[in-house]
Amino acid sequence: MIVRHVRLRYTLLTRGVFDHLGITEQRVASALEGVRRGSARHVLIAPPGAGNIGDQAMVEAFVAAADRPVTVVTRGPKDFTLPVDLAAGAEIVALPGLFYGAGGAHANALARLKVLLTDAATVSIVGADIMDGVYVLRSSLRRSAIAAGSARAGIDTTVLGFSWSGKAPAAALRALRRAGAAGVRLLLRDPASAARVRDAGIGGVVETADIVFTDDRRDDAKADGILRGIDGPFAIVNVSGLIARTVDQVPEYTALLDHLRADGFTVVLLPHVLRDTADDLTACREVYAASGGEGVLLIDEQLSPSTIRSLANRASLIVTGRMHLAIMSLAQGTPAITLATQGKVEGLMKLFGWPELCVAPGPGMGERIWAVASQVLAAPDARDRVQAGAARARALAAANIDRISGNDARERYAERNASR
């Protein structure tokens, strides 16, 4: 046991040294030498997925906009399942060693990626909250290095809308700077993140919004089934399993649910990330049990982004600890009070001109959320304010798909927005 522990510590230390010295990036760059641009398909480097509805929404938004086949590069073959209306336009290629593998596994994944890139008209990397290295440094460095390598090969390369924390490690910043210098378009998805990256002297910055704002597909039939039996107004509440690691949310949300039910709302508890790590379903079940269940509907399955958009469109209010649930709700014109984590939510609410919708997690947050909710529900122009922000966000978010959608798709997108 002691020997195994020492080996693990040594491995982690070695990886950290390699990452901070830039050796990880050098290996990626070397493996991708000789790549030449193609035209047959778009290559999308996907986020982790595997139970994260926000990740699913970003991938679906990209495939929905693409004017030619898409190769979606994932960690595993089951990380994403595309809906029927998108499945014919994409293939999923699992490269498990690409971001987290070492030695031969990583080298083999890079060799397979090189073949895929040779056929690519564009390369797009889902940035989201991955690029700044706050969660996992190595995977962010590898993404930046892949972006830089494909751009140097002459391939049109973009890091799709992402956030950038003020606490980003220096190694992540250096890697992003090299990507920008290589000609990669860096799409920052909120004003605060864009300012941080620009202030660091990094090139290629484009201020945008999250790619999920470009997708407006809804599944009303599924939503009808879920809401059957609910009469009157309802609010959607998400309990984040990530925030649950550091905050006892049960008493906070129990108090909030009491307020909402007393005000005449049915509460729909909606998990947004359903997986073993930071599981929202477990967190939602704990709140459901504490609430007594009356006037509360617990969703215990992973819904599609299209179904969530339909539910959000009909809700009076959203409360969420997950940013992509906020994005899908705001895009539907529904106010979304969102708990702030990693500095990314503040920028989103600045984009919407409503910073009060961002609430800090911690003791007393239930009453703080209700104070904001009361103001939102009483404001006669609440939906108008959100819809105006959504229009701005859609216009900015178009930068995520303008290189992959073709003229016809861009015109359809512009017409769709004009009709809103």
Short mmCIF file of C-alpha atoms in Angstrom, two decimals:
data_model
loop_
_atom_site.label_atom_id
_atom_site.label_comp_id
_atom_site.label_asym_id
_atom_site.label_seq_id
_atom_site.Cartn_x
_atom_site.Cartn_y
_atom_site.Cartn_z
CA MET A 1 0.00 0.00 0.00
CA ILE A 2 2.78 2.44 0.93
CA VAL A 3 4.74 1.60 -2.22
CA ARG A 4 1.65 2.15 -4.38
CA HIS A 5 1.00 5.49 -2.70
CA VAL A 6 4.59 6.62 -3.28
CA ARG A 7 4.38 5.61 -6.95
CA LEU A 8 1.17 7.55 -7.42
CA ARG A 9 2.65 10.65 -5.78
CA TYR A 10 5.74 10.35 -8.01
CA THR A 11 3.59 9.97 -11.15
CA LEU A 12 1.48 13.00 -10.30
CA LEU A 13 4.58 15.06 -9.49
CA THR A 14 6.22 14.08 -12.78
CA ARG A 15 3.10 14.94 -14.76
CA GLY A 16 2.91 18.31 -13.05
CA VAL A 17 6.52 19.11 -13.93
CA PHE A 18 5.96 18.07 -17.56
CA ASP A 19 2.82 20.21 -17.78
CA HIS A 20 4.39 23.33 -16.28
CA LEU A 21 7.55 23.04 -18.41
CA GLY A 22 5.55 22.78 -21.63
CA ILE A 23 6.70 19.23 -22.42
CA THR A 24 3.08 18.06 -22.77
CA GLU A 25 2.45 20.68 -25.44
CA GLN A 26 5.69 19.87 -27.25
CA ARG A 27 4.71 16.22 -27.53
CA VAL A 28 1.32 17.11 -29.01
CA ALA A 29 2.89 19.54 -31.48
CA SER A 30 5.42 16.97 -32.59
CA ALA A 31 2.76 14.30 -33.10
CA LEU A 32 0.65 16.59 -35.32
CA GLU A 33 3.48 17.70 -37.63
CA GLY A 34 2.70 17.12 -41.28
CA VAL A 35 -1.08 17.49 -41.01
CA ARG A 36 -2.66 18.97 -44.13
CA ARG A 37 -6.09 20.56 -44.43
CA GLY A 38 -8.91 18.62 -46.07
CA SER A 39 -12.50 19.53 -46.91
CA ALA A 40 -14.70 16.49 -46.27
CA ARG A 41 -15.80 17.14 -42.70
CA HIS A 42 -15.68 19.22 -39.57
CA VAL A 43 -13.85 17.81 -36.56
CA LEU A 44 -15.25 18.64 -33.13
CA ILE A 45 -13.22 17.93 -30.00
CA ALA A 46 -16.00 17.24 -27.50
CA PRO A 47 -16.21 17.96 -23.77
CA PRO A 48 -16.39 15.05 -21.29
CA GLY A 49 -20.16 14.44 -21.58
CA ALA A 50 -21.28 11.17 -19.97
CA GLY A 51 -24.32 12.44 -18.11
CA ASN A 52 -23.70 16.19 -18.39
CA ILE A 53 -26.65 17.74 -20.22
CA GLY A 54 -24.73 20.97 -20.79
CA ASP A 55 -22.00 19.08 -22.63
CA GLN A 56 -24.66 17.28 -24.66
CA ALA A 57 -26.26 20.62 -25.54
CA MET A 58 -22.98 22.08 -26.83
CA VAL A 59 -22.30 19.09 -29.07
CA GLU A 60 -25.85 19.08 -30.40
CA ALA A 61 -25.71 22.80 -31.15
CA PHE A 62 -22.56 22.31 -33.23
CA VAL A 63 -23.90 19.34 -35.20
CA ALA A 64 -27.22 21.10 -35.79
CA ALA A 65 -25.42 24.04 -37.44
CA ALA A 66 -22.89 22.10 -39.54
CA ASP A 67 -23.06 22.15 -43.34
CA ARG A 68 -21.19 18.86 -43.78
CA PRO A 69 -20.54 15.67 -41.77
CA VAL A 70 -19.07 16.09 -38.30
CA THR A 71 -16.59 13.80 -36.59
CA VAL A 72 -17.11 14.14 -32.85
CA VAL A 73 -13.99 13.13 -30.91
CA THR A 74 -14.89 11.87 -27.43
CA ARG A 75 -13.32 10.09 -24.48
CA GLY A 76 -15.59 7.05 -24.77
CA PRO A 77 -18.14 5.64 -27.26
CA LYS A 78 -21.08 6.19 -24.88
CA ASP A 79 -20.29 9.72 -23.71
CA PHE A 80 -22.80 11.17 -26.19
CA THR A 81 -25.88 9.83 -27.94
CA LEU A 82 -27.14 12.09 -30.68
CA PRO A 83 -30.92 12.47 -31.21
CA VAL A 84 -32.56 11.08 -34.33
CA ASP A 85 -32.69 14.44 -36.09
CA LEU A 86 -28.89 14.86 -35.79
CA ALA A 87 -27.49 11.31 -35.81
CA ALA A 88 -27.16 11.03 -39.59
CA GLY A 89 -24.94 14.10 -39.73
CA ALA A 90 -22.21 12.93 -37.38
CA GLU A 91 -20.01 10.06 -36.33
CA ILE A 92 -18.53 9.59 -32.88
CA VAL A 93 -14.88 8.54 -32.64
CA ALA A 94 -13.68 7.63 -29.15
CA LEU A 95 -10.04 8.43 -28.34
CA PRO A 96 -9.82 7.69 -24.60
CA GLY A 97 -6.10 8.38 -24.40
CA LEU A 98 -6.21 11.80 -26.01
CA PHE A 99 -6.68 13.99 -22.94
CA TYR A 100 -6.09 11.75 -19.96
CA GLY A 101 -3.90 8.95 -21.29
CA ALA A 102 -0.16 8.60 -20.87
CA GLY A 103 2.68 6.94 -22.78
CA GLY A 104 1.60 4.67 -25.61
CA ALA A 105 -2.11 5.30 -25.07
CA HIS A 106 -1.65 9.02 -25.60
CA ALA A 107 0.69 8.55 -28.58
CA ASN A 108 -1.79 6.19 -30.27
CA ALA A 109 -4.64 8.64 -29.71
CA LEU A 110 -2.62 11.46 -31.25
CA ALA A 111 -1.77 9.30 -34.27
CA ARG A 112 -5.47 8.58 -34.84
CA LEU A 113 -6.32 12.24 -34.38
CA LYS A 114 -3.74 13.20 -37.01
CA VAL A 115 -5.54 11.01 -39.55
CA LEU A 116 -8.87 12.66 -38.70
CA LEU A 117 -7.42 16.16 -39.02
CA THR A 118 -6.01 15.40 -42.46
CA ASP A 119 -9.62 15.11 -43.67
CA ALA A 120 -10.84 18.22 -41.84
CA ALA A 121 -12.09 21.50 -43.27
CA THR A 122 -12.25 22.94 -39.77
CA VAL A 123 -11.27 21.93 -36.24
CA SER A 124 -13.37 23.14 -33.33
CA ILE A 125 -12.66 22.51 -29.67
CA VAL A 126 -15.40 22.84 -27.07
CA GLY A 127 -13.85 25.22 -24.55
CA ALA A 128 -16.64 25.78 -21.98
CA ASP A 129 -15.02 25.71 -18.52
CA ILE A 130 -12.22 23.35 -19.54
CA MET A 131 -9.59 25.62 -21.10
CA ASP A 132 -8.38 27.57 -18.06
CA GLY A 133 -7.01 24.51 -16.24
CA VAL A 134 -8.86 25.23 -12.99
CA TYR A 135 -10.48 21.79 -12.97
CA VAL A 136 -7.85 19.61 -14.73
CA LEU A 137 -4.70 21.33 -16.02
CA ARG A 138 -3.42 18.54 -18.27
CA SER A 139 -6.59 18.27 -20.37
CA SER A 140 -6.66 22.04 -20.90
CA LEU A 141 -3.01 22.07 -22.01
CA ARG A 142 -3.64 19.29 -24.48
CA ARG A 143 -6.65 21.08 -25.94
CA SER A 144 -4.66 24.27 -26.43
CA ALA A 145 -1.80 22.31 -27.98
CA ILE A 146 -4.14 20.50 -30.39
CA ALA A 147 -5.62 23.85 -31.39
CA ALA A 148 -2.18 25.34 -32.00
CA GLY A 149 -1.00 22.29 -33.97
CA SER A 150 -4.00 22.21 -36.29
CA ALA A 151 -3.83 25.99 -36.87
CA ARG A 152 -0.13 25.78 -37.78
CA ALA A 153 -1.08 23.15 -40.35
CA GLY A 154 -3.36 25.66 -42.04
CA ILE A 155 -6.64 24.26 -40.75
CA ASP A 156 -9.30 26.79 -39.75
CA THR A 157 -9.27 26.24 -35.97
CA THR A 158 -11.54 27.62 -33.25
CA VAL A 159 -11.91 27.16 -29.52
CA LEU A 160 -15.65 27.50 -29.07
CA GLY A 161 -17.16 29.80 -26.45
CA PHE A 162 -15.33 29.36 -23.17
CA SER A 163 -14.87 31.02 -19.80
CA TRP A 164 -11.57 32.10 -18.31
CA SER A 165 -11.07 32.29 -14.56
CA GLY A 166 -8.96 34.88 -12.84
CA LYS A 167 -7.37 31.92 -11.02
CA ALA A 168 -6.11 30.16 -14.17
CA PRO A 169 -2.69 28.51 -13.72
CA ALA A 170 0.22 30.18 -15.52
CA ALA A 171 0.81 27.05 -17.62
CA ALA A 172 -2.73 27.20 -19.01
CA LEU A 173 -2.24 30.87 -19.85
CA ARG A 174 1.02 30.17 -21.69
CA ALA A 175 -0.60 27.36 -23.67
CA LEU A 176 -3.52 29.56 -24.67
CA ARG A 177 -1.13 32.34 -25.68
CA ARG A 178 0.68 29.92 -28.03
CA ALA A 179 -2.64 28.85 -29.53
CA GLY A 180 -3.62 32.46 -30.17
CA ALA A 181 -0.24 33.19 -31.71
CA ALA A 182 -0.66 30.19 -34.04
CA GLY A 183 -3.83 31.71 -35.46
CA VAL A 184 -6.51 29.96 -33.41
CA ARG A 185 -9.74 31.91 -32.95
CA LEU A 186 -10.39 32.11 -29.22
CA LEU A 187 -14.08 32.67 -28.55
CA LEU A 188 -14.62 33.97 -25.02
CA ARG A 189 -18.23 33.52 -23.99
CA ASP A 190 -18.70 36.46 -21.61
CA PRO A 191 -17.29 39.98 -21.26
CA ALA A 192 -15.40 39.26 -18.03
CA SER A 193 -13.56 36.27 -19.52
CA ALA A 194 -12.75 38.16 -22.71
CA ALA A 195 -11.28 41.02 -20.69
CA ARG A 196 -9.08 38.67 -18.65
CA VAL A 197 -7.62 37.03 -21.75
CA ARG A 198 -7.13 40.30 -23.62
CA ASP A 199 -5.46 41.88 -20.59
CA ALA A 200 -3.00 38.98 -20.60
CA GLY A 201 -1.86 40.05 -24.08
CA ILE A 202 -3.23 37.00 -25.88
CA GLY A 203 -4.17 37.31 -29.56
CA GLY A 204 -7.10 35.83 -31.45
CA VAL A 205 -9.73 36.87 -28.89
CA VAL A 206 -13.33 37.18 -30.10
CA GLU A 207 -16.02 38.12 -27.60
CA THR A 208 -18.97 35.81 -28.10
CA ALA A 209 -21.60 33.91 -26.13
CA ASP A 210 -22.06 30.21 -25.47
CA ILE A 211 -22.74 28.05 -28.53
CA VAL A 212 -25.89 26.68 -26.89
CA PHE A 213 -27.56 30.03 -27.59
CA THR A 214 -27.53 29.08 -31.31
CA ASP A 215 -29.79 26.04 -30.84
CA ASP A 216 -33.52 26.54 -30.37
CA ARG A 217 -34.85 23.00 -30.99
CA ARG A 218 -37.62 22.02 -28.54
CA ASP A 219 -39.35 18.73 -27.74
CA ASP A 220 -42.80 19.87 -26.69
CA ALA A 221 -44.31 16.38 -26.76
CA LYS A 222 -41.92 15.07 -24.11
CA ALA A 223 -42.47 18.18 -21.98
CA ASP A 224 -46.24 17.68 -22.23
CA GLY A 225 -45.87 14.23 -20.69
CA ILE A 226 -43.66 15.45 -17.87
CA LEU A 227 -45.96 18.33 -16.95
CA ARG A 228 -49.17 16.32 -17.13
CA GLY A 229 -51.03 16.85 -13.88
CA ILE A 230 -49.42 20.21 -13.05
CA ASP A 231 -52.01 22.97 -12.95
CA GLY A 232 -50.92 26.56 -12.61
CA PRO A 233 -47.47 28.12 -12.61
CA PHE A 234 -44.32 26.16 -11.89
CA ALA A 235 -40.68 26.89 -11.13
CA ILE A 236 -37.73 24.71 -12.06
CA VAL A 237 -35.11 24.21 -9.36
CA ASN A 238 -31.78 22.50 -9.96
CA VAL A 239 -29.64 21.35 -7.01
CA SER A 240 -26.00 21.09 -8.05
CA GLY A 241 -24.04 18.06 -6.92
CA LEU A 242 -20.85 20.07 -7.42
CA ILE A 243 -21.89 22.78 -4.97
CA ALA A 244 -23.09 20.05 -2.60
CA ARG A 245 -19.46 19.11 -2.02
CA THR A 246 -18.89 22.31 -0.04
CA VAL A 247 -22.33 23.64 0.93
CA ASP A 248 -25.16 21.97 2.85
CA GLN A 249 -27.88 22.88 0.38
CA VAL A 250 -30.75 20.88 1.86
CA PRO A 251 -31.95 23.45 4.43
CA GLU A 252 -31.37 26.26 1.94
CA TYR A 253 -33.46 24.73 -0.81
CA THR A 254 -36.09 23.47 1.62
CA ALA A 255 -36.65 27.07 2.69
CA LEU A 256 -36.80 28.20 -0.93
CA LEU A 257 -39.32 25.49 -1.83
CA ASP A 258 -41.48 26.54 1.10
CA HIS A 259 -41.55 30.10 -0.23
CA LEU A 260 -42.33 29.02 -3.79
CA ARG A 261 -45.14 26.66 -2.79
CA ALA A 262 -46.66 29.23 -0.45
CA ASP A 263 -46.68 31.62 -3.41
CA GLY A 264 -48.69 29.15 -5.50
CA PHE A 265 -45.92 27.47 -7.51
CA THR A 266 -45.37 23.81 -8.17
CA VAL A 267 -41.66 23.06 -8.01
CA VAL A 268 -39.95 20.82 -10.59
CA LEU A 269 -36.64 19.51 -9.25
CA LEU A 270 -34.42 19.01 -12.29
CA PRO A 271 -30.96 17.36 -12.23
CA HIS A 272 -28.61 18.63 -14.94
CA VAL A 273 -25.53 16.46 -14.36
CA LEU A 274 -26.25 12.80 -13.70
CA ARG A 275 -23.08 10.86 -13.03
CA ASP A 276 -21.13 9.43 -10.11
CA THR A 277 -19.02 12.54 -9.59
CA ALA A 278 -20.95 15.65 -8.48
CA ASP A 279 -24.33 14.00 -9.14
CA ASP A 280 -27.28 16.40 -9.24
CA LEU A 281 -29.85 13.61 -8.97
CA THR A 282 -28.59 12.61 -5.52
CA ALA A 283 -28.66 16.25 -4.43
CA CYS A 284 -32.18 16.75 -5.81
CA ARG A 285 -33.44 13.60 -4.08
CA GLU A 286 -32.15 14.86 -0.74
CA VAL A 287 -34.05 18.13 -1.13
CA TYR A 288 -37.16 16.28 -2.32
CA ALA A 289 -37.13 14.05 0.76
CA ALA A 290 -36.65 17.02 3.09
CA SER A 291 -39.48 18.95 1.40
CA GLY A 292 -42.06 16.25 2.05
CA GLY A 293 -42.84 15.95 -1.66
CA GLU A 294 -46.13 17.85 -1.70
CA GLY A 295 -46.25 20.27 -4.62
CA VAL A 296 -42.89 19.02 -5.86
CA LEU A 297 -42.12 16.94 -8.97
CA LEU A 298 -38.74 15.18 -9.03
CA ILE A 299 -37.28 14.40 -12.46
CA ASP A 300 -35.17 11.25 -12.08
CA GLU A 301 -33.90 10.81 -15.64
CA GLN A 302 -31.49 12.57 -17.98
CA LEU A 303 -33.55 14.78 -20.23
CA SER A 304 -32.49 15.95 -23.67
CA PRO A 305 -31.53 19.59 -24.21
CA SER A 306 -34.59 19.93 -26.47
CA THR A 307 -36.90 18.79 -23.66
CA ILE A 308 -35.23 21.11 -21.15
CA ARG A 309 -35.70 24.06 -23.50
CA SER A 310 -39.40 23.23 -23.77
CA LEU A 311 -39.80 22.98 -19.99
CA ALA A 312 -37.88 26.20 -19.46
CA ASN A 313 -40.02 27.99 -22.02
CA ARG A 314 -43.14 27.25 -19.94
CA ALA A 315 -41.66 27.87 -16.48
CA SER A 316 -42.11 31.13 -14.60
CA LEU A 317 -38.69 30.98 -12.98
CA ILE A 318 -35.52 28.88 -12.95
CA VAL A 319 -33.12 28.45 -10.03
CA THR A 320 -29.96 26.56 -10.91
CA GLY A 321 -26.46 25.70 -9.83
CA ARG A 322 -25.53 24.73 -13.41
CA MET A 323 -24.71 27.37 -16.00
CA HIS A 324 -25.96 25.56 -19.10
CA LEU A 325 -29.39 25.12 -17.56
CA ALA A 326 -29.32 28.89 -17.05
CA ILE A 327 -28.28 29.41 -20.68
CA MET A 328 -31.07 27.21 -22.06
CA SER A 329 -33.59 28.97 -19.80
CA LEU A 330 -32.43 32.50 -20.59
CA ALA A 331 -32.51 31.68 -24.31
CA GLN A 332 -36.21 30.89 -23.87
CA GLY A 333 -36.85 34.23 -22.21
CA THR A 334 -37.23 32.80 -18.71
CA PRO A 335 -35.38 34.45 -15.78
CA ALA A 336 -32.76 32.10 -14.34
CA ILE A 337 -31.29 32.78 -10.91
CA THR A 338 -27.90 31.08 -10.99
CA LEU A 339 -25.42 30.20 -8.29
CA ALA A 340 -21.97 31.61 -9.00
CA THR A 341 -19.06 29.17 -9.34
CA GLN A 342 -15.60 29.72 -10.90
CA GLY A 343 -16.42 33.31 -11.87
CA LYS A 344 -18.22 32.29 -15.07
CA VAL A 345 -21.81 33.08 -14.08
CA GLU A 346 -21.09 36.71 -13.26
CA GLY A 347 -19.99 37.34 -16.84
CA LEU A 348 -23.11 35.67 -18.22
CA MET A 349 -25.40 37.89 -16.16
CA LYS A 350 -23.46 40.99 -17.18
CA LEU A 351 -24.19 40.03 -20.78
CA PHE A 352 -27.89 40.03 -19.86
CA GLY A 353 -27.63 43.29 -17.94
CA TRP A 354 -29.07 41.68 -14.82
CA PRO A 355 -26.23 40.91 -12.37
CA GLU A 356 -28.69 40.36 -9.50
CA LEU A 357 -29.60 37.00 -11.08
CA CYS A 358 -26.19 35.76 -9.91
CA VAL A 359 -26.21 34.56 -6.27
CA ALA A 360 -23.24 33.32 -4.25
CA PRO A 361 -23.64 29.81 -2.79
CA GLY A 362 -23.26 29.41 0.95
CA PRO A 363 -25.19 29.65 4.22
CA GLY A 364 -28.29 31.80 3.85
CA MET A 365 -28.46 31.40 0.07
CA GLY A 366 -32.03 30.09 0.22
CA GLU A 367 -33.32 33.39 1.56
CA ARG A 368 -31.05 35.37 -0.78
CA ILE A 369 -32.42 33.47 -3.75
CA TRP A 370 -35.98 34.07 -2.61
CA ALA A 371 -35.33 37.80 -2.22
CA VAL A 372 -34.18 37.96 -5.84
CA ALA A 373 -36.98 35.64 -6.99
CA SER A 374 -39.60 37.86 -5.36
CA GLN A 375 -38.30 40.87 -7.27
CA VAL A 376 -38.17 38.96 -10.55
CA LEU A 377 -41.67 37.54 -10.19
CA ALA A 378 -43.04 40.98 -9.33
CA ALA A 379 -41.35 42.71 -12.28
CA PRO A 380 -43.82 43.11 -15.18
CA ASP A 381 -40.97 43.42 -17.70
CA ALA A 382 -38.91 40.44 -16.47
CA ARG A 383 -39.38 38.30 -19.55
CA ASP A 384 -38.89 41.29 -21.84
CA ARG A 385 -35.56 42.03 -20.16
CA VAL A 386 -34.43 38.43 -20.53
CA GLN A 387 -35.57 38.21 -24.16
CA ALA A 388 -33.62 41.35 -25.00
CA GLY A 389 -30.51 39.80 -23.45
CA ALA A 390 -31.15 36.55 -25.31
CA ALA A 391 -31.25 38.43 -28.62
CA ARG A 392 -27.85 39.96 -27.84
CA ALA A 393 -26.49 36.56 -26.82
CA ARG A 394 -27.69 34.87 -30.01
CA ALA A 395 -26.08 37.52 -32.17
CA LEU A 396 -22.77 37.11 -30.34
CA ALA A 397 -23.02 33.31 -30.27
CA ALA A 398 -23.19 33.14 -34.06
CA ALA A 399 -19.37 33.38 -34.08
CA ASN A 400 -19.31 29.77 -32.83
CA ILE A 401 -20.94 28.44 -36.00
CA ASP A 402 -20.08 30.94 -38.75
CA ARG A 403 -17.12 28.85 -39.97
CA ILE A 404 -19.08 25.59 -40.15
CA SER A 405 -22.59 26.52 -41.22
CA GLY A 406 -22.20 27.67 -44.83
CA ASN A 407 -24.16 30.50 -46.41
CA ASP A 408 -27.51 28.70 -46.47
CA ALA A 409 -27.30 27.74 -42.81
CA ARG A 410 -26.21 31.25 -41.82
CA GLU A 411 -29.19 32.71 -43.68
CA ARG A 412 -31.58 30.28 -41.97
CA TYR A 413 -30.08 31.20 -38.62
CA ALA A 414 -30.46 34.94 -39.30
CA GLU A 415 -34.07 34.48 -40.44
CA ARG A 416 -34.88 32.42 -37.35
CA ASN A 417 -33.51 35.12 -35.05
CA ALA A 418 -35.30 37.89 -36.96
CA SER A 419 -38.63 36.11 -36.46
CA ARG A 420 -38.29 36.03 -32.67
#
